[in-house]
Coordinates of C-alpha atoms and ligand atoms in Angstrom, one line a residue:
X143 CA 15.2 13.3 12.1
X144 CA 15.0 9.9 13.1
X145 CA 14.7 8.2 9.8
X146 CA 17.8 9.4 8.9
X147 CA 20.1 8.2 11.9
X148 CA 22.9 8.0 9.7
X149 CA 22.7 11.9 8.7
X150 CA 22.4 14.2 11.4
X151 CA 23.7 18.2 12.4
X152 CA 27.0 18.5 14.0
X153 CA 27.3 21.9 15.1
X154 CA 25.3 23.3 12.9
X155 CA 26.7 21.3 10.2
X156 CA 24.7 18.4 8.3
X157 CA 27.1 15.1 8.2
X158 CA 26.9 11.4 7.0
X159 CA 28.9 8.9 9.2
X160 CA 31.2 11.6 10.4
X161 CA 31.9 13.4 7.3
X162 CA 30.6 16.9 7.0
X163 CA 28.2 17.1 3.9
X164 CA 30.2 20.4 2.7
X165 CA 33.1 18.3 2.6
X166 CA 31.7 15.8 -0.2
X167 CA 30.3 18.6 -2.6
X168 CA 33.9 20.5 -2.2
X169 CA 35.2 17.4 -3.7
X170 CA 33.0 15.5 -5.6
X171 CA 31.0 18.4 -7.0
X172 CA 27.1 18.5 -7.0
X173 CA 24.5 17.3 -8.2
X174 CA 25.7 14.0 -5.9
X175 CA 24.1 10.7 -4.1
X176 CA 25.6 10.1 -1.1
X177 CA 25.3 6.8 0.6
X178 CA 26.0 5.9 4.3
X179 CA 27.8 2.0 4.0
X180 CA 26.7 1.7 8.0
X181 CA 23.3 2.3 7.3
X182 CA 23.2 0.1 4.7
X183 CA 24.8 -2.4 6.6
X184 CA 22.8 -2.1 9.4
X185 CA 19.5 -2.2 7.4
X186 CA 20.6 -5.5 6.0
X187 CA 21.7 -6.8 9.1
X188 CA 18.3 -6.1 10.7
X189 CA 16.2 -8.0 7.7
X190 CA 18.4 -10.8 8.2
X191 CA 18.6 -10.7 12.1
X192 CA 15.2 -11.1 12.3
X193 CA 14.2 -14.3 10.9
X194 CA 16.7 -15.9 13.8
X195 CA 17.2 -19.4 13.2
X196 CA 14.9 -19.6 10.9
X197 CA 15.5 -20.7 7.2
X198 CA 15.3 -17.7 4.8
X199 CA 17.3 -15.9 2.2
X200 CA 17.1 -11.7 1.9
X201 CA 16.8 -10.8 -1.8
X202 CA 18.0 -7.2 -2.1
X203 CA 15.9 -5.7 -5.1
X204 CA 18.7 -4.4 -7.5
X205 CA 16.2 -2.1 -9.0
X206 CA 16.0 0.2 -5.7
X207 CA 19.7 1.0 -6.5
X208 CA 21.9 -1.0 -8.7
X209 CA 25.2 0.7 -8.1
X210 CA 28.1 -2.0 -8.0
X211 CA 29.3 -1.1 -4.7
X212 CA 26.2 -1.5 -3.2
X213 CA 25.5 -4.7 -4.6
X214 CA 29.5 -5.6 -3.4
X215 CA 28.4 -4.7 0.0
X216 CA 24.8 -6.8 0.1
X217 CA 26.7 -9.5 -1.7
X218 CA 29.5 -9.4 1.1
X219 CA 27.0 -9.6 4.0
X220 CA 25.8 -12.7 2.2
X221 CA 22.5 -11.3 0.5
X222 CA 20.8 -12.5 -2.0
X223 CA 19.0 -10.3 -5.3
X224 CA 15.9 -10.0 -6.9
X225 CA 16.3 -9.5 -10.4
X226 CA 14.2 -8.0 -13.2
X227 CA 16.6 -7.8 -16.6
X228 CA 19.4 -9.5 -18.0
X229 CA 21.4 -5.8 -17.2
X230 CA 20.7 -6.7 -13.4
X231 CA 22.0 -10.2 -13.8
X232 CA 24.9 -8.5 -14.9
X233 CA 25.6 -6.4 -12.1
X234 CA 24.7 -9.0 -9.3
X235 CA 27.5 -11.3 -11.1
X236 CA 30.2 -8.3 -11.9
X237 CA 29.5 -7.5 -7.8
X238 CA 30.1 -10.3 -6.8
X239 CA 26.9 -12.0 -5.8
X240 CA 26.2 -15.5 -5.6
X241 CA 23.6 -16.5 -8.5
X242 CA 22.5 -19.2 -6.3
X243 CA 20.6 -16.6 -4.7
X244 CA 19.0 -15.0 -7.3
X245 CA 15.7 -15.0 -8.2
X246 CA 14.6 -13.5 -11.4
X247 CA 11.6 -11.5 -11.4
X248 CA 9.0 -9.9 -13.7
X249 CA 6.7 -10.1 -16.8
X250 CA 8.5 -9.4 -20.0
X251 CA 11.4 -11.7 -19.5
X252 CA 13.3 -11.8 -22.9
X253 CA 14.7 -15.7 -23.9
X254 CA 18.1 -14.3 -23.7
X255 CA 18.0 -13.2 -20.7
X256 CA 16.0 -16.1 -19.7
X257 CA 19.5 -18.2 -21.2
X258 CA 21.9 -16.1 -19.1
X259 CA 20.0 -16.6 -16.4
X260 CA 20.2 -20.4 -17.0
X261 CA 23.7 -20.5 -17.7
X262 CA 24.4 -18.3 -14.2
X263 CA 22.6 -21.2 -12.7
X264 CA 20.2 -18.6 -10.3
X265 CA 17.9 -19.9 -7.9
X266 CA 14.5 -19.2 -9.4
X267 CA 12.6 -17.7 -12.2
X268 CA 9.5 -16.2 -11.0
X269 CA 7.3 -16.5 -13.9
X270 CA 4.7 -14.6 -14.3
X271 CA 2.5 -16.2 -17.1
X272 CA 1.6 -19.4 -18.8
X273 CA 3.2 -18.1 -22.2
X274 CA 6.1 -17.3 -20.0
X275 CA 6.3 -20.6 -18.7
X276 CA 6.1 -22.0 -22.3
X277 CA 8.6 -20.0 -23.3
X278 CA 10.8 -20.6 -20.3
X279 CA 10.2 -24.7 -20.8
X280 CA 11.6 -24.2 -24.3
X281 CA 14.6 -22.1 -23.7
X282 CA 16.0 -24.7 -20.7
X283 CA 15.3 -27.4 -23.2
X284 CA 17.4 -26.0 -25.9
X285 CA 20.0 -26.1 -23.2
X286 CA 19.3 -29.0 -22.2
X287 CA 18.9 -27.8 -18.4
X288 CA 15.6 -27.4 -15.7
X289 CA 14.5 -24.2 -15.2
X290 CA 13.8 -23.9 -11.4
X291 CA 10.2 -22.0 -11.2
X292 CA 8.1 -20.1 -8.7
X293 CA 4.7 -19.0 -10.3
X294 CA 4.0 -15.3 -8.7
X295 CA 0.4 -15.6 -8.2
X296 CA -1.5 -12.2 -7.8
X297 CA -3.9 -12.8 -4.8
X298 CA -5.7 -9.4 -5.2
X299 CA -5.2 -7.7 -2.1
X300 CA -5.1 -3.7 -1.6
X301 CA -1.7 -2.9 -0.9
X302 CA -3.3 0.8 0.0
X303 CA -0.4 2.1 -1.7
X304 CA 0.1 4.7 -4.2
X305 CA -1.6 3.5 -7.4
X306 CA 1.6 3.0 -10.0
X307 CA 3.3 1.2 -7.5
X308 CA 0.7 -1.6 -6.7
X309 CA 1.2 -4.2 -7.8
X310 CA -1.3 -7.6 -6.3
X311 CA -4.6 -6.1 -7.7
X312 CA -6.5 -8.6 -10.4
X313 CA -6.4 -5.9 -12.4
X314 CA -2.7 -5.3 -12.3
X315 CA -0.4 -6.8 -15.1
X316 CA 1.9 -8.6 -12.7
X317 CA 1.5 -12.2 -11.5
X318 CA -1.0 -15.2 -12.4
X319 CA -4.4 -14.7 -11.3
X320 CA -5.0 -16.1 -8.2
X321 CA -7.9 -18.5 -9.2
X322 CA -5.8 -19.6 -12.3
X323 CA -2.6 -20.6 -10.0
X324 CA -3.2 -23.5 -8.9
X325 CA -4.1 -25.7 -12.4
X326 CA -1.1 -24.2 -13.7
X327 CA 1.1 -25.5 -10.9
X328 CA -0.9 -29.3 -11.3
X329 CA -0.3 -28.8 -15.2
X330 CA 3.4 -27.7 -14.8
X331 CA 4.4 -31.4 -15.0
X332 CA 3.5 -31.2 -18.3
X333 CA 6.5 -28.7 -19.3
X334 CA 9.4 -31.7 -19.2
X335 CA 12.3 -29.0 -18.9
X336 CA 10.8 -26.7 -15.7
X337 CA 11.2 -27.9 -12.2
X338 CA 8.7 -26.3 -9.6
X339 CA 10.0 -24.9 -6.2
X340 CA 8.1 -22.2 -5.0
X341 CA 5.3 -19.9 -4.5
X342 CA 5.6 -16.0 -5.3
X343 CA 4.0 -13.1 -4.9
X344 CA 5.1 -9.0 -4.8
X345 CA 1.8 -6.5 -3.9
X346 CA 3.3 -3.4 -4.1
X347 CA 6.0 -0.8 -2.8
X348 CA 6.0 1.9 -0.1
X349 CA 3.6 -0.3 2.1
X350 CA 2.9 1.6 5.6
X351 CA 0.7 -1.3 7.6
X352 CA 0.8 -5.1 7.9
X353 CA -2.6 -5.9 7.0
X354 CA -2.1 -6.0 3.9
X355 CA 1.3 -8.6 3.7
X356 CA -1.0 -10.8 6.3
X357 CA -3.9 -10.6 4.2
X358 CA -2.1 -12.0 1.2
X359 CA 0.2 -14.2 2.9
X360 CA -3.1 -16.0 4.3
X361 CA -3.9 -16.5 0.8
X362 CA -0.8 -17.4 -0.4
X363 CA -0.5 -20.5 2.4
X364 CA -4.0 -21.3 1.6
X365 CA -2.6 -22.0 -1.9
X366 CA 0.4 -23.4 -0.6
X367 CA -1.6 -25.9 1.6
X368 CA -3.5 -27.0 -1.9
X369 CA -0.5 -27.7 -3.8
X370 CA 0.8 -29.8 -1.2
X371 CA -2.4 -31.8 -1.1
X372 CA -2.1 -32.2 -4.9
X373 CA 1.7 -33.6 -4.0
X374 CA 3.6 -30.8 -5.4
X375 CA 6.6 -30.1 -3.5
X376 CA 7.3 -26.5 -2.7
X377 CA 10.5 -25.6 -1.2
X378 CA 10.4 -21.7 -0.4
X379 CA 8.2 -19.3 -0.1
X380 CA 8.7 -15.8 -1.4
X381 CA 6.8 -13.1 0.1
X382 CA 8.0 -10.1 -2.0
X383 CA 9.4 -6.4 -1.2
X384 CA 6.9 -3.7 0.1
X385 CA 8.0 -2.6 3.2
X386 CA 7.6 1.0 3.3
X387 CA 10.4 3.7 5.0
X388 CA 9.6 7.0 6.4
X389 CA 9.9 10.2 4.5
X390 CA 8.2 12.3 6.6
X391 CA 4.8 11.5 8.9
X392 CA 4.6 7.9 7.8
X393 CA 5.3 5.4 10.6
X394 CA 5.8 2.3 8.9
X395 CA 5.9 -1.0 10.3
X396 CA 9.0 -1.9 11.9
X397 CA 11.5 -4.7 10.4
X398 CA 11.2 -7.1 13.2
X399 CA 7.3 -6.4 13.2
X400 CA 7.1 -7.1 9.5
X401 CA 9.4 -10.2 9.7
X402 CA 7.3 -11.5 12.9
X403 CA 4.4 -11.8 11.1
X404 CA 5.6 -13.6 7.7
X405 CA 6.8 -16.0 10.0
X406 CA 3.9 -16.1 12.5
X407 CA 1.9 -16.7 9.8
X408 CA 4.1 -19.4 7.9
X409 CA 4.1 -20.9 11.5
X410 CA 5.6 -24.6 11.5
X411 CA 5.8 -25.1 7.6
X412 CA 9.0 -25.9 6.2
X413 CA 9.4 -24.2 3.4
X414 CA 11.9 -21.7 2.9
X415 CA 11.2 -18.0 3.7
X416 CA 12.6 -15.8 0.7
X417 CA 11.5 -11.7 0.9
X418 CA 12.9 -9.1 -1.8
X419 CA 13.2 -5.8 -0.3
X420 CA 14.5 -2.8 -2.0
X421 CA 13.4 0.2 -0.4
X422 CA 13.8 -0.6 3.2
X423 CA 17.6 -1.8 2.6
X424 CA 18.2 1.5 1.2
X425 CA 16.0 4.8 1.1
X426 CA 16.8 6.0 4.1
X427 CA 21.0 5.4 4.0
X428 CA 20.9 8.1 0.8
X429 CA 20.5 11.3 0.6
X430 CA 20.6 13.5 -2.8
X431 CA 23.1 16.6 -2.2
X432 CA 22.5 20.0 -4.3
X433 CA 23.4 23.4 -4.7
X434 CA 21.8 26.4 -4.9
X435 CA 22.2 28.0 -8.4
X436 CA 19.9 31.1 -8.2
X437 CA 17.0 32.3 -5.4
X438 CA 14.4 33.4 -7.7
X439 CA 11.5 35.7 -6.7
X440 CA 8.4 36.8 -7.9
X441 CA 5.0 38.6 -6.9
X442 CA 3.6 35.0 -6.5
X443 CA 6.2 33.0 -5.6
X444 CA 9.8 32.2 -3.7
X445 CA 11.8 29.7 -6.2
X446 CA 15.0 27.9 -5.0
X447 CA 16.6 27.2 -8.4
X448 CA 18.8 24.0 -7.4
X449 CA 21.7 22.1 -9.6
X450 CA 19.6 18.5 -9.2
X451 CA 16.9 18.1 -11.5
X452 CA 13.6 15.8 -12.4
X453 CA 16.2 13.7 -14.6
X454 CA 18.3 12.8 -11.1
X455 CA 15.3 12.2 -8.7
X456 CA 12.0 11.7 -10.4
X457 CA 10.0 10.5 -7.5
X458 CA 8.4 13.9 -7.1
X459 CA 7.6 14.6 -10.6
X460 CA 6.2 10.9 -11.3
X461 CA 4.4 10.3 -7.8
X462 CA 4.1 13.4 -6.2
X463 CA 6.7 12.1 -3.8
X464 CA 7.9 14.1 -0.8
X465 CA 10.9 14.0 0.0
X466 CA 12.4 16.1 3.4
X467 CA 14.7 19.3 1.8
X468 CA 17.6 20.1 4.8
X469 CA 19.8 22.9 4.6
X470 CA 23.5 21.5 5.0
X471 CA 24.8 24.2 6.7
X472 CA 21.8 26.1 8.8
X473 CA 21.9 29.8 8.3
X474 CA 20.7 31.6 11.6
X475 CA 21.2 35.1 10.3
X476 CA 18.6 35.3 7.3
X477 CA 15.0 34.9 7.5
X478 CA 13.4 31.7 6.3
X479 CA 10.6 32.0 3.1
X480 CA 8.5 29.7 1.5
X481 CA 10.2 27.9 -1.2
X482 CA 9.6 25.6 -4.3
X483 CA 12.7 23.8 -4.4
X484 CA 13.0 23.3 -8.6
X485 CA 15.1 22.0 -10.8
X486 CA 17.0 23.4 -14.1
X487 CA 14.5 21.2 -16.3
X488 CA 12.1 23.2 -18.5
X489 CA 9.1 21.5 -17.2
X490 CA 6.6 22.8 -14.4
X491 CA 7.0 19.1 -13.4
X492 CA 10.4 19.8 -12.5
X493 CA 10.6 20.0 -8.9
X494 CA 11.8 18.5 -5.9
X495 CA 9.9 20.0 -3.1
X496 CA 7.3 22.2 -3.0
X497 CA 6.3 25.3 -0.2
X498 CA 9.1 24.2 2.1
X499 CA 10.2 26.4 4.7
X500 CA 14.1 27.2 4.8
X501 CA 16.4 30.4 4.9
X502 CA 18.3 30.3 2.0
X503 CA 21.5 32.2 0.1
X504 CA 22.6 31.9 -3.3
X505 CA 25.0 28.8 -3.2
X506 CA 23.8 27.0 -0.5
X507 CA 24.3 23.1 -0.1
X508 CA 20.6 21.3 0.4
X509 CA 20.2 17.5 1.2
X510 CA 17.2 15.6 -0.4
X511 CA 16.5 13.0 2.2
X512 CA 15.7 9.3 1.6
X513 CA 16.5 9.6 -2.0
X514 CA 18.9 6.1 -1.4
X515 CA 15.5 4.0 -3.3
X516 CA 14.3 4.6 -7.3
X517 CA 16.8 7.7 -6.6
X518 CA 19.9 7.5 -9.2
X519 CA 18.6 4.0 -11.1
X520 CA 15.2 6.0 -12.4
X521 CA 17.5 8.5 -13.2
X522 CA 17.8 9.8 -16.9
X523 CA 19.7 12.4 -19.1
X524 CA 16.5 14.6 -19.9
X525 CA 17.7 18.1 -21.2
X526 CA 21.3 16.2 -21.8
X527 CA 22.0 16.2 -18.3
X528 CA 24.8 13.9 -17.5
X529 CA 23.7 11.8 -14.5
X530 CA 24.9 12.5 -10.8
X531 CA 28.4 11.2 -9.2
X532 CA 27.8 8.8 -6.4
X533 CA 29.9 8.3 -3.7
X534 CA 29.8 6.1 -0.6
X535 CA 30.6 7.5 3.1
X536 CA 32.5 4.6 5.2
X537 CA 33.4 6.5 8.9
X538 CA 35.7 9.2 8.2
X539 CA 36.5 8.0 4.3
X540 CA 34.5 8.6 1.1
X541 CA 34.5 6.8 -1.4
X542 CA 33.5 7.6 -5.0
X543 CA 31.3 4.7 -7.0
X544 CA 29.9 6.4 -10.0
X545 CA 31.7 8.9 -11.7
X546 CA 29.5 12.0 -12.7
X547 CA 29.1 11.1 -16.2
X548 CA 30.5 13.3 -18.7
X549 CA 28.6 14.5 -22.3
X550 CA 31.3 12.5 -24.4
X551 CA 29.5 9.8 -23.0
X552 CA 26.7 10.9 -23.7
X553 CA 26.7 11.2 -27.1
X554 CA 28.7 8.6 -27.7
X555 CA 26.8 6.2 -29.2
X556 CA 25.3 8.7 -31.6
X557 CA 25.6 8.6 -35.4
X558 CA 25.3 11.4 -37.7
X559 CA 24.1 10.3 -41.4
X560 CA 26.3 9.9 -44.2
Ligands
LIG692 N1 10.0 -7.4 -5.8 C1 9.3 -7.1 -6.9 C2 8.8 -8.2 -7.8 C3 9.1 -5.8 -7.2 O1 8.3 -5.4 -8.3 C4 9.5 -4.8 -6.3 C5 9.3 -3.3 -6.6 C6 10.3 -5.2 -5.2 C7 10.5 -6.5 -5.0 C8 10.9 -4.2 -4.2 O2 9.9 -3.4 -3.6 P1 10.3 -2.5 -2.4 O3 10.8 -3.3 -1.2 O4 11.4 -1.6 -2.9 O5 9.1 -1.7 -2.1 N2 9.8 3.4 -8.3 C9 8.9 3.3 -7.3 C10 8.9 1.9 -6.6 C11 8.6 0.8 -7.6 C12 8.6 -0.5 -7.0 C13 8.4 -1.6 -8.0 N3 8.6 -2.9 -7.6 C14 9.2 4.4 -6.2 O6 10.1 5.2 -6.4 O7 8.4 4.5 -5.2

């Protein structure tokens, strides 16, 4: 249990903060995220904690979970956001975050969004091309403004990672290839409306050892040390998300270990430290609540038929992703069976867990654990099923941040033909 510090039994009774998990599905209804705002806070608080004194900005990755009251909360406990669409710009500025701190990542950036961007006034584009950069240089001139740029270099190191999810590999689409990097940087004086002030790279997600963030931070400052002698000035350094939680048997690095290297290795420079985590700020302060709708079984198999689906967490079904199944209320007087834990969705693909071990009634409240990352914002409405409530625990209170959607809205935007 100690991944999830902020969910734990009370007498025999699964809670968040203090509030009893049975609670929350009494009112709210189920399928439903549940977030814990001390965990969050406390994850935050430990990225930032441990740089100390030294200079560096957090960039919470919107894309883990892009919920408005998260991003309040981040934004509040003076965060800063990685960015990957013009829709995320939107939320960082509708929650209240400081565009000062935003960084803008990806490789399809659109010149609108590229504009919005400009007229937020963030803190850096990471581009991720030379056409992008051409495109970039045009779109600030239009506006007559400088585009601050980071290039994020690929430096081709195994994030040992799952392989959708990583990310630095040559033969990955992200990021400029790390031998190319550095005559784009010398030629970026010839783009009159961009302005160069940083270095960036990102090497994948779900990352469970340091070697490989030292490996291509080495290469990165190598780089970094070659600009420099070229006379370019770069003022931060980004370092990109990775850090991996624990589901189950991983033991990832801790924060303070991961930060301790980055600035181990930086050592003396001056530049500015910036990191984008996602996952690490808030995997582990979620957890996906459901309810039994049927206990299905057959000569071959035990099935737990449960009201959360494929379309509400889609780790398992895209990644093979496990995620810990606990019973909310644990049931002493029944025996426990082998279960697949599935979903409503006609596909095989559809489940959440597979041979898990739990005694189980019709009607039963489970938790999905560490389902706070890539939980509700890869979430879809496959089979028209309207997307999940979400609601946030803060000590005894609960708050509710997303209503469950409803199928008016669903269809909304639909036409039929004349
Ligand atoms: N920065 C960039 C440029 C990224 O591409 C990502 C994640 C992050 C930061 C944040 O990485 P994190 O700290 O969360 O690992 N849907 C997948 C994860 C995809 C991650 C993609 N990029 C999953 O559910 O495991």
């Amino acid at each position: 249990m100690s991944g999830f510090p902020s969910f734990s039994y009370r007498n025999g009774r699964l809670c968040g903060e203090s509030v009893e998990l049975d609670r929350i599905a009494r009112e709210f209804g189920t399928p439903c995220y549940i977030y814990s705002r001390a965990a969050l806070t406390a994850a935050y608080r430990e990225f930032d904690a441990a740089f100390g004194a030294r200079d560096h900005l957090v960039c919470y990755a919107v894309k883990a979970n892009s919920n408005l009251a998260i991003l309040n909360l981040f934004a509040r406990l003076g965060s800063g956001f990685d960015i990957v669409s013009g829709g995320e710009l939107q939320r960082v500025l509708k929650a209240g975050g400081d565009p000062k701190k935003v960084v803008f990542s990806g490789i399809g950036k659109r010149p609108e969004e590229m504009r919005a961007a400009l007229d937020a006034g963030i803190l850096c584009f990471n581009v991720e091309s030379e056409a992008e950069l051409r495109v970039l240089n045009q779109v600030a001139g239009e506006m007559n403004k400088i585009a601050p740029v980071s290039l994020r270099v690929n430096p081709d190191v195994d994030a040992r990672t799952h392989p959708y999810i990583s990310t630095g590999l040559k033969e990955n689409k992200f990021g400029i290839p790390f031998d190319e990097a550095e005559s784009l940087y010398v030629s970026s004086h010839e783009f009159s409306n961009i302005c160069i002030t940083g270095l960036d790279c990102h090497i994948g997600s779900q990352l469970t050892e340091l070697n490989p963030f030292i490996e291509s931070c080495k290469k990165m400052l190598r780089l970094l040390d070659r600009l420099e002698a070229q006379g370019l000035q770069i003022d931060h350094l980004d370092l990109g998300g990775g850090l991996g939680i624990r589901y189950s048997g991983e033991n990832p690095p801790l924060v303070r270990e991961y930060v301790d290297v980055l600035c181990a290795e930086v050592g003396q420079r001056k530049q500015r430290i910036l990191i984008e985590p996602g996952r690490a700020l808030v995997g582990n302060a979620g957890i996906l609540l459901t309810r039994i709708e049927y206990l299905k079984h057959t000569p071959h198999r035990d099935f737990a038929i449960v009201d959360a689906a494929m379309n509400d967490l889609m780790r398992p079904a895209l990644y093979d992703a496990y995620h810990e199944i606990l019973p909310v209320i644990t049931e002493n007087d029944i025996g426990a069976k082998t279960y697949q834990v599935v979903g409503p969705v006609c596909e095989t693909g559809d489940f959440l867990g597979h041979d898990r071990n739990l005694a189980l009634r019709q009607g039963d409240l489970l938790a999905i654990m560490s389902t706070g990352a890539y939980g509700m914002s890869m979430s879809s409405n496959y089979n028209t099923r309207p997307r999940a409530a979400e609601v946030m625990i803060d000590g005894d209170h609960v708050h509710l941040i997303r209503e469950r959607e409803s199928i008016e809205q669903l269809t909304a935007g639909e036409k039929i033909l004349p």
